[in-house]
mmCIF file with all atom_site columns, C-alpha atoms and ligand atoms in Angstrom:
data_model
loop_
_atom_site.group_PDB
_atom_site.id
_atom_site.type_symbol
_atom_site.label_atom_id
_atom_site.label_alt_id
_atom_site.label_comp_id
_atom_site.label_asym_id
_atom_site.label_entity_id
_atom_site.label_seq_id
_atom_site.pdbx_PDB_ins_code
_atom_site.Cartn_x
_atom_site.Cartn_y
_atom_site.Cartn_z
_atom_site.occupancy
_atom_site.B_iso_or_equiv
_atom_site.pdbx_formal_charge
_atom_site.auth_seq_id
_atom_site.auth_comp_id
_atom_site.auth_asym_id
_atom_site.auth_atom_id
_atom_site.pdbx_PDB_model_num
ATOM   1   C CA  . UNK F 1 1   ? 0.000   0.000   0.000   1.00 0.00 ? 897  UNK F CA  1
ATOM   2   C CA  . UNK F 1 2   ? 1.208   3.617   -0.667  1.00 0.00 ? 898  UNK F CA  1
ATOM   3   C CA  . UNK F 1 3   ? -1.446  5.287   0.695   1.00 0.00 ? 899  UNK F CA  1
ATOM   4   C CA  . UNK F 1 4   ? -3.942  4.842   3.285   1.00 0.00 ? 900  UNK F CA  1
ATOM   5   C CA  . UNK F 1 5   ? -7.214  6.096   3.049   1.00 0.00 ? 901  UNK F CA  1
ATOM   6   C CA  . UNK F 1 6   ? -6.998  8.191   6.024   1.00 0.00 ? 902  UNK F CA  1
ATOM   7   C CA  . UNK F 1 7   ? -3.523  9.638   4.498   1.00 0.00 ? 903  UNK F CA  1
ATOM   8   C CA  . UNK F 1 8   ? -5.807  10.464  1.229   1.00 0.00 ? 904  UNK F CA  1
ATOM   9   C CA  . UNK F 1 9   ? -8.445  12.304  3.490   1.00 0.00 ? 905  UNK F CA  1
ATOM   10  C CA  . UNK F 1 10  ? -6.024  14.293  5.195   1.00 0.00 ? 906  UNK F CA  1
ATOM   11  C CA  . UNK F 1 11  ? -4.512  15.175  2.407   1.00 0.00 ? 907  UNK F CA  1
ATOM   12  C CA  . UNK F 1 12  ? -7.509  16.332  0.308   1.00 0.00 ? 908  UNK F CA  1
ATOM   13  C CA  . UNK F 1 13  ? -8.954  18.588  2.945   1.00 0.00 ? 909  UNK F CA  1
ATOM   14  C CA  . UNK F 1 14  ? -5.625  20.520  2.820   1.00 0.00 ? 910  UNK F CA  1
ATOM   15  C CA  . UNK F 1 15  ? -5.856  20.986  -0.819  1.00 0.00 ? 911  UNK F CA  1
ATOM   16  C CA  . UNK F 1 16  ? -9.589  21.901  -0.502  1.00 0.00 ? 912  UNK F CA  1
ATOM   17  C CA  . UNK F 1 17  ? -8.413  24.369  2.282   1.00 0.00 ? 913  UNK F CA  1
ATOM   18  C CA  . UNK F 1 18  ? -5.734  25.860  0.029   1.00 0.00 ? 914  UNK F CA  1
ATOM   19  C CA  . UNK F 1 19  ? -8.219  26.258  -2.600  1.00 0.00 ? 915  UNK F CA  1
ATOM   20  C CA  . UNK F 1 20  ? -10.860 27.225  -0.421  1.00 0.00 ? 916  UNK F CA  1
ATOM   21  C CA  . UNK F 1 21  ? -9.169  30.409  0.673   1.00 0.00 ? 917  UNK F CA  1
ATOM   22  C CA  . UNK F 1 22  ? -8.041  30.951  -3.451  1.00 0.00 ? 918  UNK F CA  1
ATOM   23  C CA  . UNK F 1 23  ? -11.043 30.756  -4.704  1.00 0.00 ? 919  UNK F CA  1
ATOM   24  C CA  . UNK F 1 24  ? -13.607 32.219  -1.952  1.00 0.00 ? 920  UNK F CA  1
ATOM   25  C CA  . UNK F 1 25  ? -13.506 36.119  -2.752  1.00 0.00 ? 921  UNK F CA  1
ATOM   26  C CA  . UNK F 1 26  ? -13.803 35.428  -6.776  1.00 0.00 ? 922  UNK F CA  1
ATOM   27  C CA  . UNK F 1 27  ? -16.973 36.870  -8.650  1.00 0.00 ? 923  UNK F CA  1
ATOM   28  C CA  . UNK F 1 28  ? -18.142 33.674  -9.778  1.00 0.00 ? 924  UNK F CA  1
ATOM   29  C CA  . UNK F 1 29  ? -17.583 29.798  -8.816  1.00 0.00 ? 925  UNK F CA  1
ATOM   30  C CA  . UNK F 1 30  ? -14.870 28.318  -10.027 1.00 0.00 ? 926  UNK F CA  1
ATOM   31  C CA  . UNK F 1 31  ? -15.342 25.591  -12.140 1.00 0.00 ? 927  UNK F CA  1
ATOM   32  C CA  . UNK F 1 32  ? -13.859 22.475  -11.541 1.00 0.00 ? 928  UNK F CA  1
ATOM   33  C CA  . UNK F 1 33  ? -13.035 19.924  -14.745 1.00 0.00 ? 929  UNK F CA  1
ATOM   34  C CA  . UNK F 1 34  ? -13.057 15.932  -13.740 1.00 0.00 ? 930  UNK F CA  1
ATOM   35  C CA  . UNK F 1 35  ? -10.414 14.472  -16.246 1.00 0.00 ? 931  UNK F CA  1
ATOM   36  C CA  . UNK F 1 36  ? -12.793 11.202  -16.790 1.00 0.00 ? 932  UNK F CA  1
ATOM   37  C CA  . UNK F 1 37  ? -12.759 8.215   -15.479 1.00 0.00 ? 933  UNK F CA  1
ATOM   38  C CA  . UNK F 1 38  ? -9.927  8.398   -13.072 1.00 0.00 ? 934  UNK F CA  1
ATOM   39  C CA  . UNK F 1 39  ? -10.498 11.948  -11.328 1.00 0.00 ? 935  UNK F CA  1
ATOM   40  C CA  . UNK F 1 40  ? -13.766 11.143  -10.287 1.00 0.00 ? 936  UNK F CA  1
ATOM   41  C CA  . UNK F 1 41  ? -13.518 10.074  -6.978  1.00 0.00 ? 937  UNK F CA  1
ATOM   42  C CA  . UNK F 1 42  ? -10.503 12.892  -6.048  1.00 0.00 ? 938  UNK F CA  1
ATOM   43  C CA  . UNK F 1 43  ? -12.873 15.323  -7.680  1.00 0.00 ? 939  UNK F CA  1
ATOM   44  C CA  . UNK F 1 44  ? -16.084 14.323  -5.180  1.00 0.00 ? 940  UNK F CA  1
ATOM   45  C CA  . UNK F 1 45  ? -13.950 14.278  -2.194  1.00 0.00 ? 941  UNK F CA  1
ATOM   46  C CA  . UNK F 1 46  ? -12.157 17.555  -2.710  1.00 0.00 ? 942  UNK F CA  1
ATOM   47  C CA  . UNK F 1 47  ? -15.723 19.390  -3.521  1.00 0.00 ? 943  UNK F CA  1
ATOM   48  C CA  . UNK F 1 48  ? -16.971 17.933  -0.581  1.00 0.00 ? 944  UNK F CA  1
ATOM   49  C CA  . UNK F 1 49  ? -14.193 18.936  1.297   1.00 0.00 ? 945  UNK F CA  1
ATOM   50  C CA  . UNK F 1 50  ? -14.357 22.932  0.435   1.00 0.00 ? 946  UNK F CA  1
ATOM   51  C CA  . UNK F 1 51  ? -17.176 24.651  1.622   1.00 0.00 ? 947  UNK F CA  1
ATOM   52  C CA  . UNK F 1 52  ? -17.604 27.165  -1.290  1.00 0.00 ? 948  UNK F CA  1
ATOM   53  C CA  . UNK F 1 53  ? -19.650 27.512  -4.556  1.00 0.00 ? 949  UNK F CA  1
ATOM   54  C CA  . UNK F 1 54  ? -18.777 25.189  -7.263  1.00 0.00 ? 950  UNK F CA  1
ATOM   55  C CA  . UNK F 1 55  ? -19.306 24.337  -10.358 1.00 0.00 ? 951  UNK F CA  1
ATOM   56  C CA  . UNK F 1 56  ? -18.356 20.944  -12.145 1.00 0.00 ? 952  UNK F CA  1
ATOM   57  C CA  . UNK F 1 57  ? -17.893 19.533  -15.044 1.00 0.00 ? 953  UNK F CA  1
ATOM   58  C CA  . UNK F 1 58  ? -16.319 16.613  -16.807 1.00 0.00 ? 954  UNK F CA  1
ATOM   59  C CA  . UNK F 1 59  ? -13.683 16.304  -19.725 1.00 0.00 ? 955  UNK F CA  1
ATOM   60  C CA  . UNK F 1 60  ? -12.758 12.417  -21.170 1.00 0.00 ? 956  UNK F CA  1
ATOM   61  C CA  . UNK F 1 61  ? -9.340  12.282  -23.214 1.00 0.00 ? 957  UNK F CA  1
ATOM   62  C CA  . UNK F 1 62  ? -8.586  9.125   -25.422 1.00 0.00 ? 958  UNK F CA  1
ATOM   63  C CA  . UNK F 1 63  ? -4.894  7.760   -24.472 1.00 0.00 ? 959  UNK F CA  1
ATOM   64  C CA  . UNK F 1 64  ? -2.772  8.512   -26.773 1.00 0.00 ? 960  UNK F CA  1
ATOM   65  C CA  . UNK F 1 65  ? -1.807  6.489   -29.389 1.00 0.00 ? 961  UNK F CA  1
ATOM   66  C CA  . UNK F 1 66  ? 0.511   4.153   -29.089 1.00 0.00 ? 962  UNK F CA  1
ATOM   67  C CA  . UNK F 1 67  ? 1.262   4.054   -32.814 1.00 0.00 ? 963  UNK F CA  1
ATOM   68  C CA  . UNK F 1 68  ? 1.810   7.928   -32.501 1.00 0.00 ? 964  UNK F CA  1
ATOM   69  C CA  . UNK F 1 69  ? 4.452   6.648   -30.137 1.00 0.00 ? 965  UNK F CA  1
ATOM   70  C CA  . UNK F 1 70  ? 4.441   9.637   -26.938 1.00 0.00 ? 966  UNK F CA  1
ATOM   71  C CA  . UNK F 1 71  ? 3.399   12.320  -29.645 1.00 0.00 ? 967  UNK F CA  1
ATOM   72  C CA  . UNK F 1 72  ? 0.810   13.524  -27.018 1.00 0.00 ? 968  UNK F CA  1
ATOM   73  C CA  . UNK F 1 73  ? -1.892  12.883  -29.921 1.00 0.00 ? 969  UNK F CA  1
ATOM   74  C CA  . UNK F 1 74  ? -4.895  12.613  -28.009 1.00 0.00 ? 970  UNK F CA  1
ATOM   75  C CA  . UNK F 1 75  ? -8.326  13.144  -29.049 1.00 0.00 ? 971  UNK F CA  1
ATOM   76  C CA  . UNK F 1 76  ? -11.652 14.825  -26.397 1.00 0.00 ? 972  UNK F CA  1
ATOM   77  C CA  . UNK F 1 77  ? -13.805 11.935  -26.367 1.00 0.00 ? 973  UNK F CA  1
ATOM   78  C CA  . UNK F 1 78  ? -16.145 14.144  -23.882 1.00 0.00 ? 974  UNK F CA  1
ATOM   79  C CA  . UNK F 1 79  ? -16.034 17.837  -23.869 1.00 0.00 ? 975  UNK F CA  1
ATOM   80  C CA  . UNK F 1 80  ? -17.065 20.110  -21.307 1.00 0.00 ? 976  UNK F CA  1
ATOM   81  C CA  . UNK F 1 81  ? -20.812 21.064  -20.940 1.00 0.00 ? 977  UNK F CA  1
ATOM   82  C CA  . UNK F 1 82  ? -20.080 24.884  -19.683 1.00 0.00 ? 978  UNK F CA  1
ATOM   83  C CA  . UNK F 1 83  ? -18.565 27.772  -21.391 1.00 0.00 ? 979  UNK F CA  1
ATOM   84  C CA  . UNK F 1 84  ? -16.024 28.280  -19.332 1.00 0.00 ? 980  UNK F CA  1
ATOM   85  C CA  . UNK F 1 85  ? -14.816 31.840  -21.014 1.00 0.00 ? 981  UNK F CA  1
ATOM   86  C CA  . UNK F 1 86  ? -13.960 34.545  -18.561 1.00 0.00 ? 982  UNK F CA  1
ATOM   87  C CA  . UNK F 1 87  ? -14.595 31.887  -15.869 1.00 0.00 ? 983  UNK F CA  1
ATOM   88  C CA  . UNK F 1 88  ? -11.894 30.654  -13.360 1.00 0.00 ? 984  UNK F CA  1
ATOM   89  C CA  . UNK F 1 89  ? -10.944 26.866  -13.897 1.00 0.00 ? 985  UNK F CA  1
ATOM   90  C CA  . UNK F 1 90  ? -9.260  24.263  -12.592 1.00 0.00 ? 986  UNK F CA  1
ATOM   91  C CA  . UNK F 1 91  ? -8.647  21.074  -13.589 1.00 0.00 ? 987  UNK F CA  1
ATOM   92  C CA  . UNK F 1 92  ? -8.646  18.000  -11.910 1.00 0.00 ? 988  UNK F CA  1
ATOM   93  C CA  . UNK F 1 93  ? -6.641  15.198  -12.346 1.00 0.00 ? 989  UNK F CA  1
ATOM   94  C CA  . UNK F 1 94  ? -5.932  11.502  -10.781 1.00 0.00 ? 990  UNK F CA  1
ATOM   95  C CA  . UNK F 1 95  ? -2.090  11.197  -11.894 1.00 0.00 ? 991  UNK F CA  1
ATOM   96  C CA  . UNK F 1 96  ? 0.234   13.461  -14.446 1.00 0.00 ? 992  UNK F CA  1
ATOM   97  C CA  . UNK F 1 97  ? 2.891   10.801  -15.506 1.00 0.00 ? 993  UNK F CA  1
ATOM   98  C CA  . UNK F 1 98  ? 4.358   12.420  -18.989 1.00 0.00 ? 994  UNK F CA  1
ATOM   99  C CA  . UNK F 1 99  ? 2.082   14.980  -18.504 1.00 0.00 ? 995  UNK F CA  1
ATOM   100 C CA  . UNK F 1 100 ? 1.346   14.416  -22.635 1.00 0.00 ? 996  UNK F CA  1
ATOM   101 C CA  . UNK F 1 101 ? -2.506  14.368  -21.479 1.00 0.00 ? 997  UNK F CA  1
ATOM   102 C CA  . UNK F 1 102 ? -2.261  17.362  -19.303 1.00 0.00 ? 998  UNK F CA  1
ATOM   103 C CA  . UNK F 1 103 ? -0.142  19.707  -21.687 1.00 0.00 ? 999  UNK F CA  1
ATOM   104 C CA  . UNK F 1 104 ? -2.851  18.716  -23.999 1.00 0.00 ? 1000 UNK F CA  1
ATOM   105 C CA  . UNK F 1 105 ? -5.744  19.747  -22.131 1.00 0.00 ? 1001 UNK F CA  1
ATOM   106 C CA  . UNK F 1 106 ? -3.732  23.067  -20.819 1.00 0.00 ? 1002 UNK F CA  1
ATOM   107 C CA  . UNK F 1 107 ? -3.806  24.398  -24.212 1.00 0.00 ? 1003 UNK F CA  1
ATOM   108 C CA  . UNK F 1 108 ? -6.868  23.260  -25.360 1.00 0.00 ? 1004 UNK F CA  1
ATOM   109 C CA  . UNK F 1 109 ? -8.883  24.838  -22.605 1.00 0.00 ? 1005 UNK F CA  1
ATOM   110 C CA  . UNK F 1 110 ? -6.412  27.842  -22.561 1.00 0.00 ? 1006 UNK F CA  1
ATOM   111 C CA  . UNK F 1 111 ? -8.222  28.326  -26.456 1.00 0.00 ? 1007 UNK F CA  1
ATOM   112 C CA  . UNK F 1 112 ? -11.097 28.828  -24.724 1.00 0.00 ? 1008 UNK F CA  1
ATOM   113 C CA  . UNK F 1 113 ? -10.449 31.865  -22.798 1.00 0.00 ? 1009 UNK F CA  1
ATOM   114 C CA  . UNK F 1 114 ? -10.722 31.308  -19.246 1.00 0.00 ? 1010 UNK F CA  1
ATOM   115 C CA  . UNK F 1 115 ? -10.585 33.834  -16.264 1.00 0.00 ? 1011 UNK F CA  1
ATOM   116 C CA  . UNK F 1 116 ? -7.807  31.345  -14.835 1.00 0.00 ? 1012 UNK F CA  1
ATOM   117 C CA  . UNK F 1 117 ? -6.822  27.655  -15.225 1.00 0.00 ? 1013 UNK F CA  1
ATOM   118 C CA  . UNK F 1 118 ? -4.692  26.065  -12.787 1.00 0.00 ? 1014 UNK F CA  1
ATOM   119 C CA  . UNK F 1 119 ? -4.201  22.027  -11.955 1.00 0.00 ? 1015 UNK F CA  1
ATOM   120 C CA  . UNK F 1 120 ? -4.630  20.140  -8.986  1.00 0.00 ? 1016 UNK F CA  1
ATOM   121 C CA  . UNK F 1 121 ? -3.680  16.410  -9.297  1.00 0.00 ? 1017 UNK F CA  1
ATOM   122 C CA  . UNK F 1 122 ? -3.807  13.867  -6.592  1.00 0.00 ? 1018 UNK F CA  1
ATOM   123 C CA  . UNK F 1 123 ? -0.740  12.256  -7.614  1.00 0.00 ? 1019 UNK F CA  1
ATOM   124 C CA  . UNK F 1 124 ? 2.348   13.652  -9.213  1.00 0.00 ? 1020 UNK F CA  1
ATOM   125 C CA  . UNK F 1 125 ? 4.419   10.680  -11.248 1.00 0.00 ? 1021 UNK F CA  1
ATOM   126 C CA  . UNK F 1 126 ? 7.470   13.703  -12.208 1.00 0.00 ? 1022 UNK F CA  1
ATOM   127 C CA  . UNK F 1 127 ? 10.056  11.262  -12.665 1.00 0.00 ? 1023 UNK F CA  1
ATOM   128 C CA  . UNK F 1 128 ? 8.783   10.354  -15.716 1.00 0.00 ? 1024 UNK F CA  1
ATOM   129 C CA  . UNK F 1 129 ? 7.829   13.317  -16.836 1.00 0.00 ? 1025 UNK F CA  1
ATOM   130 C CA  . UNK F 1 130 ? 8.420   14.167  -20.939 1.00 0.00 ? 1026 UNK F CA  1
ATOM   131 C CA  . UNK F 1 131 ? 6.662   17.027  -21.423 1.00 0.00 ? 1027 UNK F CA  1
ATOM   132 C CA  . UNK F 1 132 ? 6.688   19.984  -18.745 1.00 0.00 ? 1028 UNK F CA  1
ATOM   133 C CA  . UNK F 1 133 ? 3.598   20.789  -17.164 1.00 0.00 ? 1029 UNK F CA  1
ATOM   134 C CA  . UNK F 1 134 ? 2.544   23.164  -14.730 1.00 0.00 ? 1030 UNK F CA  1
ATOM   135 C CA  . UNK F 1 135 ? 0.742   21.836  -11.507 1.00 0.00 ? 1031 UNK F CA  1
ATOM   136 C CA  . UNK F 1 136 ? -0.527  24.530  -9.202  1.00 0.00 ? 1032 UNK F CA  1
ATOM   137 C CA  . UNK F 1 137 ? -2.157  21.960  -6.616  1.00 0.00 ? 1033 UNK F CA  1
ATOM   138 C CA  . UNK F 1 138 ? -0.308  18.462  -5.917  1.00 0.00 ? 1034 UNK F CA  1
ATOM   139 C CA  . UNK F 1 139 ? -1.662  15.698  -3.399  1.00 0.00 ? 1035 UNK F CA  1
ATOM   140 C CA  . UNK F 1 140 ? 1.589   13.590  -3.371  1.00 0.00 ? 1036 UNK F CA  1
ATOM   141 C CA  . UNK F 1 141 ? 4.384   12.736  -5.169  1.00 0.00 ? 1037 UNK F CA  1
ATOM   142 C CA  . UNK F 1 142 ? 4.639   9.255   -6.509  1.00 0.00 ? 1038 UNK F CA  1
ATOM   143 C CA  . UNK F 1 143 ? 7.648   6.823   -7.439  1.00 0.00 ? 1039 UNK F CA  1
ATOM   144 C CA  . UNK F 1 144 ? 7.441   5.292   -10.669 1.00 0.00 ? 1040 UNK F CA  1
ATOM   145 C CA  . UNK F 1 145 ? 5.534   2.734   -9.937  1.00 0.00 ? 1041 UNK F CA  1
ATOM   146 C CA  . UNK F 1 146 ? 1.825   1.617   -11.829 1.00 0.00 ? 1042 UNK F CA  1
ATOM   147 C CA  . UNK F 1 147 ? -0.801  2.867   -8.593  1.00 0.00 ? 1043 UNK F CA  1
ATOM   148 C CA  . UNK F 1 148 ? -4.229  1.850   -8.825  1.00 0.00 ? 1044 UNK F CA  1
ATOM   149 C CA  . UNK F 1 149 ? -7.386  2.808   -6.370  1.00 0.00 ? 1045 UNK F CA  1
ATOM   150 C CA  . UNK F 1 150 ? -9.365  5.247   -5.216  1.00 0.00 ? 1046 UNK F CA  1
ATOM   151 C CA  . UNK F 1 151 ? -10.258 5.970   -8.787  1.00 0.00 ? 1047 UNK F CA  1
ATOM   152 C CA  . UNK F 1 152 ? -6.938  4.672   -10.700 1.00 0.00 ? 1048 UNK F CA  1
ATOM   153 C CA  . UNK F 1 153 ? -7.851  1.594   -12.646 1.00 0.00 ? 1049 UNK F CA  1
ATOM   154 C CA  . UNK F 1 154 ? -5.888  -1.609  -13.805 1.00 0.00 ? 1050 UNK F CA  1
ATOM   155 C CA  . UNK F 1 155 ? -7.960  -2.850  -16.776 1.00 0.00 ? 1051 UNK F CA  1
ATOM   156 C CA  . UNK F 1 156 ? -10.666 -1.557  -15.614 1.00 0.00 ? 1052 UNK F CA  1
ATOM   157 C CA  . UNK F 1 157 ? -10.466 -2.643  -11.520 1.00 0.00 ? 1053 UNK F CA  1
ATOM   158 C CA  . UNK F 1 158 ? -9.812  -1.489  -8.927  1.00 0.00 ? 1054 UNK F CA  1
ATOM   159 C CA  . UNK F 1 159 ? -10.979 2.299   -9.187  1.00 0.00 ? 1055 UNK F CA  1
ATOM   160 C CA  . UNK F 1 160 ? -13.228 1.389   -6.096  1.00 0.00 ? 1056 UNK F CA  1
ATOM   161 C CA  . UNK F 1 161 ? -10.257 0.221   -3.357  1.00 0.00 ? 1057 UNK F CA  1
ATOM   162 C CA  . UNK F 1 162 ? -9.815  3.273   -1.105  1.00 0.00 ? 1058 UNK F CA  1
ATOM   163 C CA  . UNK F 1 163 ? -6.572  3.472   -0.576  1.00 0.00 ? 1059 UNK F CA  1
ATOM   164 C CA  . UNK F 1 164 ? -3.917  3.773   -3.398  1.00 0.00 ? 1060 UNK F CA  1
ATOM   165 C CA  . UNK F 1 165 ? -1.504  0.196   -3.615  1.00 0.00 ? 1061 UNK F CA  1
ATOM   166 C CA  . UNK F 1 166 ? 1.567   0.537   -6.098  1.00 0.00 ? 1062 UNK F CA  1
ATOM   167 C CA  . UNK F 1 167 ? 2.148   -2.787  -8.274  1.00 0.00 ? 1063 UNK F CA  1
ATOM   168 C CA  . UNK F 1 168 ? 5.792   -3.886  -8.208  1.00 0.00 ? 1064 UNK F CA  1
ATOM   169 C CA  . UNK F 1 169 ? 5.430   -7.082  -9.901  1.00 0.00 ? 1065 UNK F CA  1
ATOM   170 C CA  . UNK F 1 170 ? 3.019   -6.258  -13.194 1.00 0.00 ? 1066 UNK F CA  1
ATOM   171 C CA  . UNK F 1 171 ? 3.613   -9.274  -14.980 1.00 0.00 ? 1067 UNK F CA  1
ATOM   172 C CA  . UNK F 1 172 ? 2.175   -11.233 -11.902 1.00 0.00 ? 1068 UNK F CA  1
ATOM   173 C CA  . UNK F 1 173 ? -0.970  -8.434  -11.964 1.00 0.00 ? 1069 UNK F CA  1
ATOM   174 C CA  . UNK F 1 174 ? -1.465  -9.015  -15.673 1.00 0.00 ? 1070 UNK F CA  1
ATOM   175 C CA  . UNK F 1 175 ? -1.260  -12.953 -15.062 1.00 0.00 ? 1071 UNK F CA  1
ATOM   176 C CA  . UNK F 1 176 ? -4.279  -12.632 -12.394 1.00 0.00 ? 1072 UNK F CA  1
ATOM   177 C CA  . UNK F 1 177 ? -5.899  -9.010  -12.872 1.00 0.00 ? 1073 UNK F CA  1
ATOM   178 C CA  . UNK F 1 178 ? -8.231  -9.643  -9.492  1.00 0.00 ? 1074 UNK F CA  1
ATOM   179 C CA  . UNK F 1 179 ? -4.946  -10.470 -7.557  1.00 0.00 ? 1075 UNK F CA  1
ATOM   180 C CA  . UNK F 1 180 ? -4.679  -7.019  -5.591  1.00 0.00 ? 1076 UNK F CA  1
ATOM   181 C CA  . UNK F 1 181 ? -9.147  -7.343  -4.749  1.00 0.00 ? 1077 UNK F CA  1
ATOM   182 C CA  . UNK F 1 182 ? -8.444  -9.982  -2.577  1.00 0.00 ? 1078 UNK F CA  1
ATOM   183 C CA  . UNK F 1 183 ? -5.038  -9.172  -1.575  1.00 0.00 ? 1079 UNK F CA  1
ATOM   184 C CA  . UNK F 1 184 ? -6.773  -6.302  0.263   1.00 0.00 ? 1080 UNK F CA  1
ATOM   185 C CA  . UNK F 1 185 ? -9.288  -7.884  1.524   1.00 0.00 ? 1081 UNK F CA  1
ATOM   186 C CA  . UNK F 1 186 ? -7.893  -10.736 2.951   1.00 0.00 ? 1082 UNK F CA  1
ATOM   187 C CA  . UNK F 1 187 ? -4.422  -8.881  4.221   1.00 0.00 ? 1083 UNK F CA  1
ATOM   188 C CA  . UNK F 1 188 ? -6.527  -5.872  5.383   1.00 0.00 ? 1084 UNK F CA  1
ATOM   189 C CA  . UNK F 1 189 ? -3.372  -4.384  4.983   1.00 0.00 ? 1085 UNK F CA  1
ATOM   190 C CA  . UNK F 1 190 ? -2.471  -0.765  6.316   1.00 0.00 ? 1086 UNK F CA  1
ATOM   191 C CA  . UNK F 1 191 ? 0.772   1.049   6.319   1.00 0.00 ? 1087 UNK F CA  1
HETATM 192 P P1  . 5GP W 2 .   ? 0.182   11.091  -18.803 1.00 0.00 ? 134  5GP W P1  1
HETATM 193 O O1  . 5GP W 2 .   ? 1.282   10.094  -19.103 1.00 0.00 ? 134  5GP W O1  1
HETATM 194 O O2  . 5GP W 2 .   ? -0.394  11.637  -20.077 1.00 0.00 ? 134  5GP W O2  1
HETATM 195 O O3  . 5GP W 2 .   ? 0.657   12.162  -17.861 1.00 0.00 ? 134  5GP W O3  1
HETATM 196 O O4  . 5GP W 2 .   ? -0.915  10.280  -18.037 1.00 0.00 ? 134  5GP W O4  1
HETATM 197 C C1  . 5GP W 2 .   ? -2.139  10.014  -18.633 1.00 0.00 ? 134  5GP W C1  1
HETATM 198 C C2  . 5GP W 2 .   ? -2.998  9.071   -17.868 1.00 0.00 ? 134  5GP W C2  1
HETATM 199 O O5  . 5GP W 2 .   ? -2.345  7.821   -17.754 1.00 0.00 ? 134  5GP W O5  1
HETATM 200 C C3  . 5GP W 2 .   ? -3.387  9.432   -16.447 1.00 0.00 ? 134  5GP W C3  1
HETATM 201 O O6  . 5GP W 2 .   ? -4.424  10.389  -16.360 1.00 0.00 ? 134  5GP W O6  1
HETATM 202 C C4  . 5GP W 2 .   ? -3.840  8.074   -15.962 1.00 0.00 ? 134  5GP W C4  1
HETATM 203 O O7  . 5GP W 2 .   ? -5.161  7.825   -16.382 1.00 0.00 ? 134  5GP W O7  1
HETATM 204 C C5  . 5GP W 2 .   ? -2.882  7.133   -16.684 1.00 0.00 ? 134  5GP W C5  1
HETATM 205 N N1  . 5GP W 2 .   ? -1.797  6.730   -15.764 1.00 0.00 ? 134  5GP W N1  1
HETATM 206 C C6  . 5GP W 2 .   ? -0.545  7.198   -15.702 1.00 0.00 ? 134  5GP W C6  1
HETATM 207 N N2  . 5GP W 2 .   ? 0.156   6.578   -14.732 1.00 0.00 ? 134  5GP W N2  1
HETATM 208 C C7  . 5GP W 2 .   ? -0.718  5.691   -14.164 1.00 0.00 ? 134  5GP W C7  1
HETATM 209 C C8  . 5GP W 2 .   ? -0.607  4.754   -13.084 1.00 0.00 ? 134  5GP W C8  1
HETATM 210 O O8  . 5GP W 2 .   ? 0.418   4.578   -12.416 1.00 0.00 ? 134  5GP W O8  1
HETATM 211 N N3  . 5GP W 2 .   ? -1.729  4.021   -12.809 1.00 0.00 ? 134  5GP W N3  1
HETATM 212 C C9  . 5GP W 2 .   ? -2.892  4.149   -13.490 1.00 0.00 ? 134  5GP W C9  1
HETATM 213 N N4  . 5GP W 2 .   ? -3.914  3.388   -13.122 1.00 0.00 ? 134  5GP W N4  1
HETATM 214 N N5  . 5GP W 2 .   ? -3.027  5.034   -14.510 1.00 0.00 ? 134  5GP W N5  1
HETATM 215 C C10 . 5GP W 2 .   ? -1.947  5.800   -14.824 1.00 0.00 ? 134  5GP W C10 1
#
């Protein structure tokens, strides 16, 4: 395990604090931008979490190609609902890793005008980073290492475990893709 649910907690309610006291004297709500799938849990703790107007909305971004090779071709599968010209944004993400998806996403809502647009990510994967992003808000940083929980998925599990496990052995994960479900159950682990 890397880290605990109760480590995650504590660790959201300081970055809804931080952005609590940014974003309570603007004109409007801020509006906050789920990166689908994997921000969606991060994204309904930290709203939870800061007691202030604000507004939400979702974004879904293909992977990139792999026969692009780490181009950062990626494609908006789901755009945003809102206008959010003149507005104040920030997205939210699960994990920046090359940041190829985030530099993406930077400029493409940056085309669209905002009042603001800053980043908070849960984790922060920087040492393999390609591409330079800027991340205003970061939970923690991670070693590089495949995570998966508390909305980071493994072929589509595990998005539901609360707490965040990193997979050392992903050959052994691939082999048995429920291994880690009833590795946490069963070892109740906690670290
Ligand atoms: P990027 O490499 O473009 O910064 O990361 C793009 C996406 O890859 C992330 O939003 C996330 O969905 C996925 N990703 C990167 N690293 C990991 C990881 O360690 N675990 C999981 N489950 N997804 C990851």
């Amino acid at each position: 395990m890397l880290l605990s649910r109760e480590r995650i907690a504590e660790r959201v309610g300081e970055l809804a604090g931080r952005l609590t006291s940014d974003y309570l004297k603007r004109p409007e709500p801020p509006v906050f931008v789920g990166v689908l799938r994997g921000a969606a849990i991060f994204l309904a703790d930290l709203i939870r979490a800061a007691p202030i107007d604000i507004a939400t909305d979702f974004m879904s971004i293909s992977a990139y190609d792999a026969s692009e090779g780490q181009s950062g071709v990626v494609r908006i599968v789901k755009d945003l609902d809102l206008d959010v010209s003149g507005r104040d944004v920030v997205v939210v993400e699960d994990i920046v890793d090359t940041g190829l998806t985030l530099n993406y996403l930077r400029n493409a809502l940056e085309q669209r005008r905002p009042a603001s647009l800053r980043v908070v990510t849960l984790l922060d994967k920087s040492a393999r980073r390609i591409v330079p992003v800027t991340l205003e808000y970061v939970g923690f940083e991670v070693p590089d290492l495949f995570v998966v929980g508390y909305g980071l998925d493994f072929q589509g599990r595990y998005r539901n475990l609360p707490d965040v496990l990193a997979v050392h052995d992903l050959a052994r994960l691939i082999n048995d893709p429920g291994l880690l479900q009833r590795d946490h159950q069963n070892l109740n682990v906690r670290c």
